Short mmCIF file of C-alpha atoms in Angstrom, two decimals:
data_model
loop_
_atom_site.label_atom_id
_atom_site.label_comp_id
_atom_site.label_asym_id
_atom_site.label_seq_id
_atom_site.Cartn_x
_atom_site.Cartn_y
_atom_site.Cartn_z
CA MET E 281 15.59 -3.47 7.67
CA SER E 282 13.88 -0.43 6.15
CA MET E 283 10.18 0.20 6.74
CA GLN E 284 9.51 -0.38 3.04
CA ALA E 285 11.32 -3.74 3.08
CA SER E 286 9.46 -4.74 6.24
CA ILE E 287 6.10 -3.91 4.64
CA GLU E 288 7.01 -5.85 1.49
CA GLN E 289 8.15 -8.91 3.42
CA THR E 290 5.14 -8.92 5.75
CA LEU E 291 2.61 -8.62 2.92
CA PHE E 292 4.39 -11.14 0.72
CA GLU E 293 4.35 -13.71 3.53
CA GLY E 294 0.80 -12.91 4.69
CA LEU E 295 -1.02 -12.55 1.37
CA ASP E 296 0.89 -14.67 -1.17
CA PRO E 297 0.27 -11.94 -3.78
CA VAL E 298 0.37 -12.30 -7.54
CA HIS E 299 1.41 -8.63 -7.57
CA LEU E 300 2.87 -6.42 -4.83
CA GLU E 301 4.15 -2.88 -5.16
CA VAL E 302 5.10 -0.74 -2.18
CA VAL E 303 6.02 2.85 -3.02
CA ASN E 304 7.50 5.25 -0.48
CA GLU E 305 5.77 8.56 -1.21
CA SER E 306 7.27 10.41 1.75
CA ASP E 307 9.28 12.70 -0.52
CA LYS E 308 5.97 14.24 -1.69
CA HIS E 309 5.28 15.48 1.84
CA ASN E 310 6.78 17.91 4.31
CA VAL E 311 8.99 15.40 6.12
CA PRO E 312 12.76 15.13 6.54
CA PRO E 313 14.72 13.62 3.63
CA GLY E 314 14.92 9.84 3.83
CA SER E 315 11.67 9.52 5.81
CA GLU E 316 9.53 6.39 5.53
CA SER E 317 6.16 7.69 6.68
CA HIS E 318 3.87 7.75 3.60
CA PHE E 319 3.33 4.65 1.46
CA ARG E 320 1.18 3.56 -1.46
CA ILE E 321 0.55 -0.18 -1.60
CA THR E 322 -0.87 -2.05 -4.55
CA VAL E 323 -1.49 -5.71 -3.84
CA ALA E 324 -3.35 -8.36 -5.80
CA SER E 325 -3.99 -11.52 -3.82
CA PRO E 326 -6.28 -14.53 -4.04
CA ARG E 327 -6.83 -14.02 -0.29
CA PHE E 328 -9.09 -11.08 -1.18
CA GLU E 329 -11.56 -13.24 -3.12
CA GLY E 330 -15.09 -12.72 -1.79
CA LEU E 331 -14.07 -9.88 0.54
CA ARG E 332 -15.41 -6.34 0.41
CA LEU E 333 -12.97 -3.46 0.27
CA LEU E 334 -13.17 -2.72 4.00
CA ALA E 335 -12.38 -6.34 4.89
CA ARG E 336 -9.39 -6.30 2.53
CA HIS E 337 -8.07 -3.12 4.13
CA ARG E 338 -8.59 -4.56 7.60
CA GLN E 339 -6.61 -7.64 6.57
CA VAL E 340 -3.70 -5.48 5.37
CA HIS E 341 -3.85 -3.32 8.51
CA GLY E 342 -3.84 -6.44 10.68
CA LEU E 343 -0.78 -7.79 8.93
CA LEU E 344 1.00 -4.44 9.21
CA ALA E 345 0.10 -3.73 12.86
CA ARG E 346 3.77 -3.62 13.91
CA GLU E 347 4.76 -1.34 11.06
CA LEU E 348 1.74 0.94 11.57
CA SER E 349 2.70 1.44 15.21
CA GLY E 350 6.22 2.46 14.17
CA GLY E 351 5.87 5.79 12.43
CA ILE E 352 3.75 5.32 9.32
CA HIS E 353 1.65 8.46 8.91
CA ALA E 354 -0.27 7.60 5.73
CA LEU E 355 -1.09 4.43 3.85
CA ALA E 356 -2.84 4.45 0.46
CA LEU E 357 -4.18 0.98 -0.34
CA HIS E 358 -5.19 -0.62 -3.62
CA THR E 359 -6.31 -4.15 -2.71
CA LEU E 360 -7.38 -6.32 -5.63
CA THR E 361 -8.10 -9.91 -6.48
CA PRO E 362 -5.95 -11.39 -9.27
CA GLU E 363 -8.95 -11.14 -11.63
CA GLU E 364 -9.46 -7.45 -10.79
CA TRP E 365 -5.74 -6.80 -11.30
CA THR E 366 -5.86 -8.42 -14.74
CA ALA E 367 -9.02 -6.51 -15.70
CA ARG E 368 -7.31 -3.22 -14.78
CA GLU E 369 -4.35 -4.21 -16.93
CA GLY E 370 -2.01 -3.50 -14.03
CA ARG E 371 -3.12 0.10 -13.48
CA VAL E 372 -4.28 1.88 -10.34
CA ALA E 373 -4.82 5.55 -9.58
CA GLU E 374 -1.90 7.68 -8.51
CA SER E 375 -1.99 9.23 -5.06
CA PRO E 376 -3.36 12.78 -5.01
CA PRO E 377 -1.04 15.66 -4.14
CA CYS E 378 -0.50 16.36 -0.46
CA ARG E 379 -3.08 18.91 0.75
CA GLY E 380 -1.79 19.63 4.22
CA GLY E 381 1.75 20.74 4.90
CA GLY E 382 3.01 19.30 1.64
CA LYS E 383 6.10 20.43 -0.14
CA ARG E 384 5.67 23.50 -2.25
CA ARG E 385 6.89 23.09 -5.81
#
């Protein structure tokens, strides 16, 4: 199973999300082709109700402990409640360009 598929399955089972998007952004960095080391995760879950941002991130990190110990270098998280997701009309910020050792375009 790919790292991306493992992340998706783990978060789907652990958070029962109303929205989940896992994007492999490794190709934007100076890593070998086909790498799975940089991910952007957008997840809207009722399990985040009443939690501050840090607690939400800790929850995601706890669920992904196995994956994080297996080669993930960077993880951009957008953790929202269903209400926040609806209010944003399904939009979150894009990841910024790589600033250290990134691919030159």
